């Protein structure tokens, strides 16, 4: 860990100085069972253009992106927009190539804040290989270039320091989904080069809740402890060479932080997800690499199928349409983050050059569908026994009915 700190420019002074700034606020005064409603937040981030490349993805304004396509291109079967000419996509926020890490994190920070207030959160990065997902999620080689996960860790530990002398416990898991198999990146047995020799984990259901067999939860007493877990798992993650990226992530990675506030009696989880990059098979070499590509694209297809189904779900008074979460390990893991009791955000990373215009348009179509997912009410997760849970629920129902009578 110390060698990584030296290599990246991180220091204990940096961490301490950051901890003195922007202290987290105290838990919100909302009653224990009160829910807040949010839609799925969509943010696009455009990667800086390479030397000599022609731009095809342009930030039109703070909430829209324009993609210029080759008029002679043949459309894919699932394309909603004509391939030729110009297509515009409206999202919640758009970060141009000049946007620093701090600006991107500022848009996503409210999702992290939810975890400090007892509500579940999830942020996932989606885009083609080489479009900047891992840079956005993990970051670069300097303190200023920290990505989403190190900044989220810092925010949560600032909250824990502000809450003293109340006890706030933080723990973490780090999972990899490779070829639709779940692995624990922090398991000491999973350090060899051959993933086939690793110990497999499983996603289980227990009375409607998700359980992870073989995925250990590690306590992080300090911010440095949590960063150590992040770097350890990141070094073990499966990578490979593609035409677009010499060190492309060949697996989906899910780093999860659990925050338990003893005084507020809340326990929340925050999923931070770096998805493997989608790509055309012609961009890869043959054999194992093509097999990896097919599995990555298939798992992303299942993720998109879940999102499409959530967009088509009938109103609450009508029967709900079946959502195919069980079609893949990835969607099973993210079941409670997509359309569940969770505040969720998507970061769509885009390569700006004309060579990747088709993939950028596909990423934006997926982001647009995510933005159409119906808003969900997110409850605080109270760490109560069954009797206390019943009392809290009845109190909340009483509060809701009183509010409705006042408005009548």
Short mmCIF file of C-alpha atoms in Angstrom, two decimals:
data_model
loop_
_atom_site.label_atom_id
_atom_site.label_comp_id
_atom_site.label_asym_id
_atom_site.label_seq_id
_atom_site.Cartn_x
_atom_site.Cartn_y
_atom_site.Cartn_z
CA UNK A 1 0.00 0.00 0.00
CA UNK A 2 2.78 2.45 0.92
CA UNK A 3 4.45 1.81 -2.44
CA UNK A 4 1.18 2.58 -4.20
CA UNK A 5 0.81 5.78 -2.15
CA UNK A 6 4.27 6.87 -3.29
CA UNK A 7 3.62 5.87 -6.90
CA UNK A 8 0.36 7.79 -7.19
CA UNK A 9 1.33 10.87 -5.24
CA UNK A 10 -1.12 10.14 -2.42
CA UNK A 11 0.17 10.98 1.04
CA UNK A 12 -1.13 11.00 4.59
CA UNK A 13 -0.93 14.80 4.40
CA UNK A 14 -3.19 14.81 1.31
CA UNK A 15 -5.74 12.59 3.03
CA UNK A 16 -5.64 14.57 6.28
CA UNK A 17 -5.91 17.90 4.47
CA UNK A 18 -8.86 16.63 2.45
CA UNK A 19 -10.51 15.39 5.65
CA UNK A 20 -10.49 18.93 7.07
CA UNK A 21 -12.57 20.20 4.16
CA UNK A 22 -16.28 19.87 3.42
CA UNK A 23 -17.20 17.99 6.59
CA UNK A 24 -20.33 15.89 6.13
CA UNK A 25 -23.57 17.15 7.58
CA UNK A 26 -25.37 15.37 10.41
CA UNK A 27 -27.98 12.75 9.48
CA UNK A 28 -31.13 14.23 7.99
CA UNK A 29 -34.07 14.84 10.33
CA UNK A 30 -36.44 12.75 8.22
CA UNK A 31 -38.40 10.27 10.34
CA UNK A 32 -36.95 6.73 10.37
CA UNK A 33 -39.36 5.23 7.87
CA UNK A 34 -39.76 8.23 5.57
CA UNK A 35 -38.87 7.60 1.92
CA UNK A 36 -37.51 10.03 -0.64
CA UNK A 37 -38.11 9.59 -4.36
CA UNK A 38 -35.43 9.90 -7.03
CA UNK A 39 -35.16 9.00 -10.71
CA UNK A 40 -32.08 7.28 -12.11
CA UNK A 41 -29.51 10.03 -12.71
CA UNK A 42 -27.71 9.93 -16.07
CA UNK A 43 -24.35 11.66 -16.59
CA UNK A 44 -22.27 11.55 -19.80
CA UNK A 45 -18.51 12.10 -19.77
CA UNK A 46 -16.63 12.69 -23.04
CA UNK A 47 -13.01 11.50 -23.19
CA UNK A 48 -10.46 14.00 -24.57
CA UNK A 49 -9.73 13.56 -28.26
CA UNK A 50 -6.51 11.85 -29.31
CA UNK A 51 -3.87 13.56 -31.44
CA UNK A 52 -4.92 13.87 -35.06
CA UNK A 53 -8.39 12.38 -34.48
CA UNK A 54 -11.63 13.87 -35.77
CA UNK A 55 -14.33 14.59 -33.23
CA UNK A 56 -17.72 12.97 -33.72
CA UNK A 57 -19.12 13.32 -30.17
CA UNK A 58 -19.71 16.90 -29.09
CA UNK A 59 -21.16 18.41 -25.93
CA UNK A 60 -24.05 20.58 -27.15
CA UNK A 61 -24.87 21.99 -23.71
CA UNK A 62 -24.90 20.93 -20.05
CA UNK A 63 -27.53 18.25 -20.68
CA UNK A 64 -27.20 17.09 -24.29
CA UNK A 65 -24.70 15.38 -26.60
CA UNK A 66 -24.57 15.36 -30.39
CA UNK A 67 -23.10 12.42 -32.32
CA UNK A 68 -22.15 12.79 -35.99
CA UNK A 69 -22.37 9.51 -37.90
CA UNK A 70 -21.12 8.40 -41.31
CA UNK A 71 -24.07 8.73 -43.76
CA UNK A 72 -22.99 5.53 -45.55
CA UNK A 73 -23.04 3.43 -42.37
CA UNK A 74 -25.46 0.49 -42.21
CA UNK A 75 -27.71 0.54 -39.15
CA UNK A 76 -27.68 -2.26 -36.58
CA UNK A 77 -30.93 -4.14 -36.01
CA UNK A 78 -31.52 -2.60 -32.57
CA UNK A 79 -30.67 0.99 -33.50
CA UNK A 80 -33.44 3.49 -32.82
CA UNK A 81 -31.68 6.37 -34.58
CA UNK A 82 -30.65 6.55 -38.23
CA UNK A 83 -26.90 5.88 -38.46
CA UNK A 84 -26.21 8.65 -40.93
CA UNK A 85 -26.17 12.35 -40.14
CA UNK A 86 -26.56 13.81 -36.67
CA UNK A 87 -28.29 12.37 -33.59
CA UNK A 88 -28.88 14.31 -30.36
CA UNK A 89 -29.24 12.72 -26.93
CA UNK A 90 -30.64 14.44 -23.83
CA UNK A 91 -29.36 13.32 -20.42
CA UNK A 92 -29.37 14.87 -16.95
CA UNK A 93 -25.81 16.20 -17.12
CA UNK A 94 -22.94 16.22 -19.61
CA UNK A 95 -19.25 16.67 -18.80
CA UNK A 96 -17.05 17.74 -21.68
CA UNK A 97 -13.47 16.58 -22.37
CA UNK A 98 -12.07 19.36 -20.17
CA UNK A 99 -14.09 18.37 -17.07
CA UNK A 100 -11.82 17.42 -14.12
CA UNK A 101 -12.47 14.48 -11.80
CA UNK A 102 -13.73 16.84 -9.11
CA UNK A 103 -16.50 18.18 -11.35
CA UNK A 104 -17.67 14.70 -12.31
CA UNK A 105 -17.71 13.59 -8.67
CA UNK A 106 -19.66 16.69 -7.69
CA UNK A 107 -22.55 15.53 -9.87
CA UNK A 108 -22.53 12.06 -8.27
CA UNK A 109 -21.82 13.11 -4.68
CA UNK A 110 -25.54 13.14 -3.64
CA UNK A 111 -25.69 9.38 -4.27
CA UNK A 112 -22.77 8.85 -1.88
CA UNK A 113 -24.43 11.16 0.65
CA UNK A 114 -27.41 8.78 0.67
CA UNK A 115 -25.22 6.06 2.17
CA UNK A 116 -24.29 8.37 5.05
CA UNK A 117 -27.98 8.91 5.72
CA UNK A 118 -28.97 5.27 5.83
CA UNK A 119 -30.12 4.88 2.21
CA UNK A 120 -28.66 2.55 -0.41
CA UNK A 121 -26.81 4.00 -3.41
CA UNK A 122 -25.30 2.72 -6.64
CA UNK A 123 -23.15 4.38 -9.31
CA UNK A 124 -22.10 2.44 -12.38
CA UNK A 125 -19.91 3.39 -15.33
CA UNK A 126 -20.92 2.13 -18.78
CA UNK A 127 -19.23 2.56 -22.15
CA UNK A 128 -17.10 0.97 -24.82
CA UNK A 129 -13.62 -0.28 -24.05
CA UNK A 130 -11.09 2.55 -23.86
CA UNK A 131 -13.66 5.28 -23.22
CA UNK A 132 -12.42 6.15 -19.72
CA UNK A 133 -14.58 4.09 -17.35
CA UNK A 134 -11.80 2.88 -15.06
CA UNK A 135 -10.20 6.34 -15.05
CA UNK A 136 -13.54 7.80 -13.96
CA UNK A 137 -14.18 5.14 -11.31
CA UNK A 138 -10.67 4.55 -9.90
CA UNK A 139 -8.68 7.51 -11.17
CA UNK A 140 -5.20 8.42 -12.34
CA UNK A 141 -1.73 8.61 -10.82
CA UNK A 142 -2.11 11.77 -8.73
CA UNK A 143 -4.18 12.93 -5.79
CA UNK A 144 -6.08 15.43 -7.95
CA UNK A 145 -6.82 12.68 -10.48
CA UNK A 146 -8.55 10.47 -7.90
CA UNK A 147 -11.64 8.81 -9.28
CA UNK A 148 -15.09 8.14 -7.96
CA UNK A 149 -14.23 5.35 -5.50
CA UNK A 150 -11.35 7.08 -3.64
CA UNK A 151 -13.42 10.25 -3.38
CA UNK A 152 -16.45 8.33 -2.09
CA UNK A 153 -14.25 6.62 0.51
CA UNK A 154 -12.94 10.03 1.60
CA UNK A 155 -16.45 11.48 1.86
CA UNK A 156 -17.72 8.59 3.97
CA UNK A 157 -14.79 8.75 6.40
CA UNK A 158 -15.21 12.53 6.74
CA UNK A 159 -18.79 11.80 7.71
CA UNK A 160 -17.62 9.22 10.24
CA UNK A 161 -15.18 11.74 11.77
CA UNK A 162 -17.91 14.39 12.00
CA UNK A 163 -20.22 11.95 13.78
CA UNK A 164 -17.80 11.26 16.64
CA UNK A 165 -18.21 10.31 19.44
CA UNK A 166 -21.03 8.34 17.80
CA UNK A 167 -19.69 5.14 16.26
CA UNK A 168 -19.83 4.77 12.47
CA UNK A 169 -18.47 1.49 11.09
CA UNK A 170 -17.35 1.05 7.48
CA UNK A 171 -16.67 -2.24 5.69
CA UNK A 172 -16.16 -3.25 2.08
CA UNK A 173 -16.41 -6.05 -0.45
CA UNK A 174 -14.77 -6.16 -3.89
CA UNK A 175 -16.30 -8.54 -6.43
CA UNK A 176 -15.35 -9.44 -9.98
CA UNK A 177 -17.74 -10.90 -12.55
CA UNK A 178 -15.66 -12.62 -15.24
CA UNK A 179 -17.28 -14.83 -17.89
CA UNK A 180 -20.50 -14.66 -15.83
CA UNK A 181 -18.80 -16.14 -12.74
CA UNK A 182 -18.52 -14.25 -9.44
CA UNK A 183 -15.16 -14.00 -7.63
CA UNK A 184 -13.94 -12.26 -4.47
CA UNK A 185 -11.02 -10.02 -5.48
CA UNK A 186 -9.93 -9.74 -1.83
CA UNK A 187 -9.75 -13.49 -1.18
CA UNK A 188 -6.04 -14.39 -0.68
CA UNK A 189 -6.64 -17.59 -2.65
CA UNK A 190 -7.58 -15.54 -5.73
CA UNK A 191 -4.17 -14.11 -6.52
CA UNK A 192 -2.90 -16.45 -9.26
CA UNK A 193 -2.73 -15.63 -12.95
CA UNK A 194 -5.20 -18.38 -13.94
CA UNK A 195 -8.74 -17.32 -13.00
CA UNK A 196 -9.93 -20.92 -13.49
CA UNK A 197 -8.06 -21.77 -10.27
CA UNK A 198 -9.83 -19.09 -8.25
CA UNK A 199 -12.53 -19.80 -5.66
CA UNK A 200 -15.97 -19.03 -7.04
CA UNK A 201 -18.64 -17.09 -5.11
CA UNK A 202 -22.42 -17.24 -5.56
CA UNK A 203 -25.40 -14.89 -5.47
CA UNK A 204 -28.21 -16.34 -3.34
CA UNK A 205 -31.72 -15.19 -2.46
CA UNK A 206 -33.06 -15.41 1.08
CA UNK A 207 -36.69 -14.37 1.54
CA UNK A 208 -36.37 -11.79 -1.22
CA UNK A 209 -33.03 -10.39 -0.04
CA UNK A 210 -29.67 -11.00 -1.71
CA UNK A 211 -26.87 -12.98 -0.06
CA UNK A 212 -23.35 -13.52 -1.37
CA UNK A 213 -21.80 -16.88 -0.56
CA UNK A 214 -18.02 -16.70 -0.75
CA UNK A 215 -17.82 -12.89 -0.84
CA UNK A 216 -16.19 -11.69 2.39
CA UNK A 217 -16.87 -8.32 4.00
CA UNK A 218 -13.74 -6.60 5.34
CA UNK A 219 -13.84 -3.91 8.03
CA UNK A 220 -12.05 -0.64 7.24
CA UNK A 221 -11.09 1.25 10.37
CA UNK A 222 -9.57 4.17 8.45
CA UNK A 223 -9.64 5.74 5.00
CA UNK A 224 -6.22 4.21 4.32
CA UNK A 225 -7.63 0.74 5.13
CA UNK A 226 -10.42 1.18 2.57
CA UNK A 227 -7.97 2.44 -0.07
CA UNK A 228 -5.72 -0.56 0.61
CA UNK A 229 -8.65 -2.89 -0.17
CA UNK A 230 -9.37 -0.97 -3.36
CA UNK A 231 -5.78 -1.16 -4.64
CA UNK A 232 -5.40 -4.83 -3.69
CA UNK A 233 -8.52 -5.88 -5.59
CA UNK A 234 -7.75 -3.63 -8.56
CA UNK A 235 -4.35 -5.29 -9.04
CA UNK A 236 -6.01 -8.72 -9.24
CA UNK A 237 -8.72 -7.70 -11.67
CA UNK A 238 -8.70 -9.43 -15.06
CA UNK A 239 -7.41 -7.20 -17.89
CA UNK A 240 -6.37 -7.69 -21.51
CA UNK A 241 -5.24 -5.88 -24.63
CA UNK A 242 -7.72 -4.52 -27.18
CA UNK A 243 -7.33 -2.31 -30.24
CA UNK A 244 -8.80 0.62 -28.31
CA UNK A 245 -6.96 0.02 -25.02
CA UNK A 246 -3.72 -1.78 -24.12
CA UNK A 247 -4.96 -2.47 -20.58
CA UNK A 248 -8.69 -3.02 -20.98
CA UNK A 249 -10.82 -4.35 -18.13
CA UNK A 250 -12.10 -7.78 -19.13
CA UNK A 251 -14.41 -8.15 -16.13
CA UNK A 252 -17.09 -6.22 -14.29
CA UNK A 253 -15.91 -4.92 -10.90
CA UNK A 254 -18.25 -4.07 -8.01
CA UNK A 255 -16.67 -2.29 -5.02
CA UNK A 256 -19.25 -2.02 -2.23
CA UNK A 257 -19.03 0.10 0.92
CA UNK A 258 -21.26 -0.68 3.91
CA UNK A 259 -21.93 2.14 6.37
CA UNK A 260 -23.38 1.38 9.82
CA UNK A 261 -24.32 4.32 12.07
CA UNK A 262 -24.74 2.94 15.58
CA UNK A 263 -26.50 6.02 16.98
CA UNK A 264 -28.89 6.51 14.06
CA UNK A 265 -29.25 2.71 13.84
CA UNK A 266 -28.97 2.67 10.08
CA UNK A 267 -27.02 0.38 7.74
CA UNK A 268 -26.63 1.32 4.08
CA UNK A 269 -24.61 0.01 1.15
CA UNK A 270 -23.04 1.85 -1.75
CA UNK A 271 -22.26 -0.09 -4.95
CA UNK A 272 -19.54 1.47 -7.14
CA UNK A 273 -19.46 -0.43 -10.42
CA UNK A 274 -16.91 -0.39 -13.23
CA UNK A 275 -18.41 -2.37 -16.09
CA UNK A 276 -16.26 -4.11 -18.68
CA UNK A 277 -16.27 -2.31 -22.00
CA UNK A 278 -18.64 -3.21 -24.80
CA UNK A 279 -17.03 -3.65 -28.22
CA UNK A 280 -17.33 -5.10 -31.69
CA UNK A 281 -15.75 -8.56 -32.09
CA UNK A 282 -13.58 -7.30 -34.94
CA UNK A 283 -11.75 -5.17 -32.37
CA UNK A 284 -10.38 -8.25 -30.64
CA UNK A 285 -7.96 -11.03 -31.35
CA UNK A 286 -9.27 -14.61 -31.59
CA UNK A 287 -9.85 -17.56 -29.24
CA UNK A 288 -9.98 -16.67 -25.51
CA UNK A 289 -10.23 -12.96 -26.28
CA UNK A 290 -13.26 -13.45 -28.51
CA UNK A 291 -14.85 -15.68 -25.88
CA UNK A 292 -14.33 -12.88 -23.32
CA UNK A 293 -15.87 -10.35 -25.68
CA UNK A 294 -18.93 -12.49 -26.30
CA UNK A 295 -19.48 -12.95 -22.56
CA UNK A 296 -19.02 -9.25 -21.85
CA UNK A 297 -21.44 -8.23 -24.57
CA UNK A 298 -23.94 -10.89 -23.47
CA UNK A 299 -23.90 -9.72 -19.84
CA UNK A 300 -24.33 -6.10 -20.98
CA UNK A 301 -27.20 -7.26 -23.20
CA UNK A 302 -28.90 -8.79 -20.13
CA UNK A 303 -28.32 -5.52 -18.24
CA UNK A 304 -29.95 -3.57 -21.06
CA UNK A 305 -32.84 -6.06 -21.14
CA UNK A 306 -33.45 -5.39 -17.43
CA UNK A 307 -33.39 -1.62 -18.03
CA UNK A 308 -35.80 -1.93 -20.98
CA UNK A 309 -38.20 -3.99 -18.85
CA UNK A 310 -38.06 -1.47 -16.00
CA UNK A 311 -38.93 1.29 -18.48
CA UNK A 312 -41.98 -0.70 -19.62
CA UNK A 313 -43.19 -1.63 -16.13
CA UNK A 314 -46.87 -0.83 -15.63
CA UNK A 315 -48.07 1.67 -13.02
CA UNK A 316 -48.18 0.52 -9.40
CA UNK A 317 -51.90 -0.34 -9.52
CA UNK A 318 -51.37 -2.77 -12.43
CA UNK A 319 -49.55 -6.12 -12.33
CA UNK A 320 -45.78 -5.67 -12.57
CA UNK A 321 -44.03 -7.09 -15.58
CA UNK A 322 -41.42 -9.77 -14.85
CA UNK A 323 -37.93 -8.26 -14.66
CA UNK A 324 -35.27 -10.79 -15.82
CA UNK A 325 -32.67 -10.16 -13.11
CA UNK A 326 -31.67 -13.85 -12.96
CA UNK A 327 -30.42 -13.96 -16.55
CA UNK A 328 -26.87 -13.09 -15.49
CA UNK A 329 -24.68 -12.82 -12.40
CA UNK A 330 -24.22 -9.08 -12.97
CA UNK A 331 -27.95 -8.28 -13.04
CA UNK A 332 -28.53 -10.58 -10.07
CA UNK A 333 -25.94 -8.61 -8.09
CA UNK A 334 -27.47 -5.27 -9.09
CA UNK A 335 -31.05 -6.39 -8.55
CA UNK A 336 -31.69 -4.06 -5.61
CA UNK A 337 -29.87 -1.20 -7.35
CA UNK A 338 -31.98 -1.18 -10.51
CA UNK A 339 -35.58 -0.34 -9.71
CA UNK A 340 -35.16 -1.31 -6.05
CA UNK A 341 -34.68 0.47 -2.73
CA UNK A 342 -31.68 2.44 -3.97
CA UNK A 343 -30.67 5.80 -5.38
CA UNK A 344 -28.84 5.03 -8.62
CA UNK A 345 -26.73 6.95 -11.12
CA UNK A 346 -25.15 6.03 -14.46
CA UNK A 347 -21.95 7.53 -15.85
CA UNK A 348 -21.86 6.99 -19.63
CA UNK A 349 -18.26 7.35 -20.85
CA UNK A 350 -17.77 8.31 -24.49
CA UNK A 351 -14.83 8.17 -26.91
CA UNK A 352 -15.03 11.37 -28.95
CA UNK A 353 -13.28 10.27 -32.16
CA UNK A 354 -15.14 9.46 -35.37
CA UNK A 355 -13.86 5.86 -35.43
CA UNK A 356 -16.00 5.05 -32.38
CA UNK A 357 -19.11 7.06 -33.26
CA UNK A 358 -21.29 3.95 -33.52
CA UNK A 359 -20.27 2.69 -30.07
CA UNK A 360 -20.74 6.16 -28.57
CA UNK A 361 -24.25 6.34 -30.00
CA UNK A 362 -25.04 2.88 -28.57
CA UNK A 363 -23.79 4.00 -25.14
CA UNK A 364 -25.98 7.10 -25.28
CA UNK A 365 -29.04 5.07 -26.28
CA UNK A 366 -28.49 2.89 -23.22
CA UNK A 367 -28.11 5.97 -21.02
CA UNK A 368 -31.31 7.44 -22.43
CA UNK A 369 -33.18 4.24 -21.58
CA UNK A 370 -31.78 4.33 -18.05
CA UNK A 371 -33.08 7.87 -17.69
CA UNK A 372 -36.57 6.59 -18.53
CA UNK A 373 -36.61 4.11 -15.63
CA UNK A 374 -39.41 5.12 -13.28
CA UNK A 375 -38.51 6.99 -10.11
CA UNK A 376 -38.29 4.88 -6.95
CA UNK A 377 -38.96 5.67 -3.30
CA UNK A 378 -35.82 4.99 -1.26
CA UNK A 379 -36.27 4.09 2.41
CA UNK A 380 -33.71 4.45 5.17
CA UNK A 381 -32.40 1.04 6.24
CA UNK A 382 -33.03 0.76 9.97
CA UNK A 383 -31.11 -1.79 12.01
CA UNK A 384 -34.09 -2.78 14.19
CA UNK A 385 -35.53 -5.97 15.58
CA UNK A 386 -38.90 -7.13 14.11
CA UNK A 387 -40.96 -5.46 16.85
CA UNK A 388 -39.18 -2.13 16.42
CA UNK A 389 -39.56 -2.39 12.64
CA UNK A 390 -43.32 -2.83 13.02
CA UNK A 391 -43.58 0.20 15.31
CA UNK A 392 -41.49 2.30 12.91
CA UNK A 393 -43.63 1.23 9.94
CA UNK A 394 -46.90 2.02 11.75
CA UNK A 395 -45.59 5.42 12.81
CA UNK A 396 -44.63 6.21 9.24
CA UNK A 397 -48.05 5.11 7.94
CA UNK A 398 -49.66 7.33 10.56
CA UNK A 399 -47.47 10.25 9.53
CA UNK A 400 -48.33 9.71 5.85
CA UNK A 401 -52.08 9.55 6.55
CA UNK A 402 -51.96 12.71 8.67
CA UNK A 403 -50.16 14.54 5.85
CA UNK A 404 -52.77 13.35 3.33
CA UNK A 405 -55.62 14.58 5.58
CA UNK A 406 -54.00 17.98 5.91
CA UNK A 407 -53.78 18.29 2.13
CA UNK A 408 -57.39 17.13 1.60
#
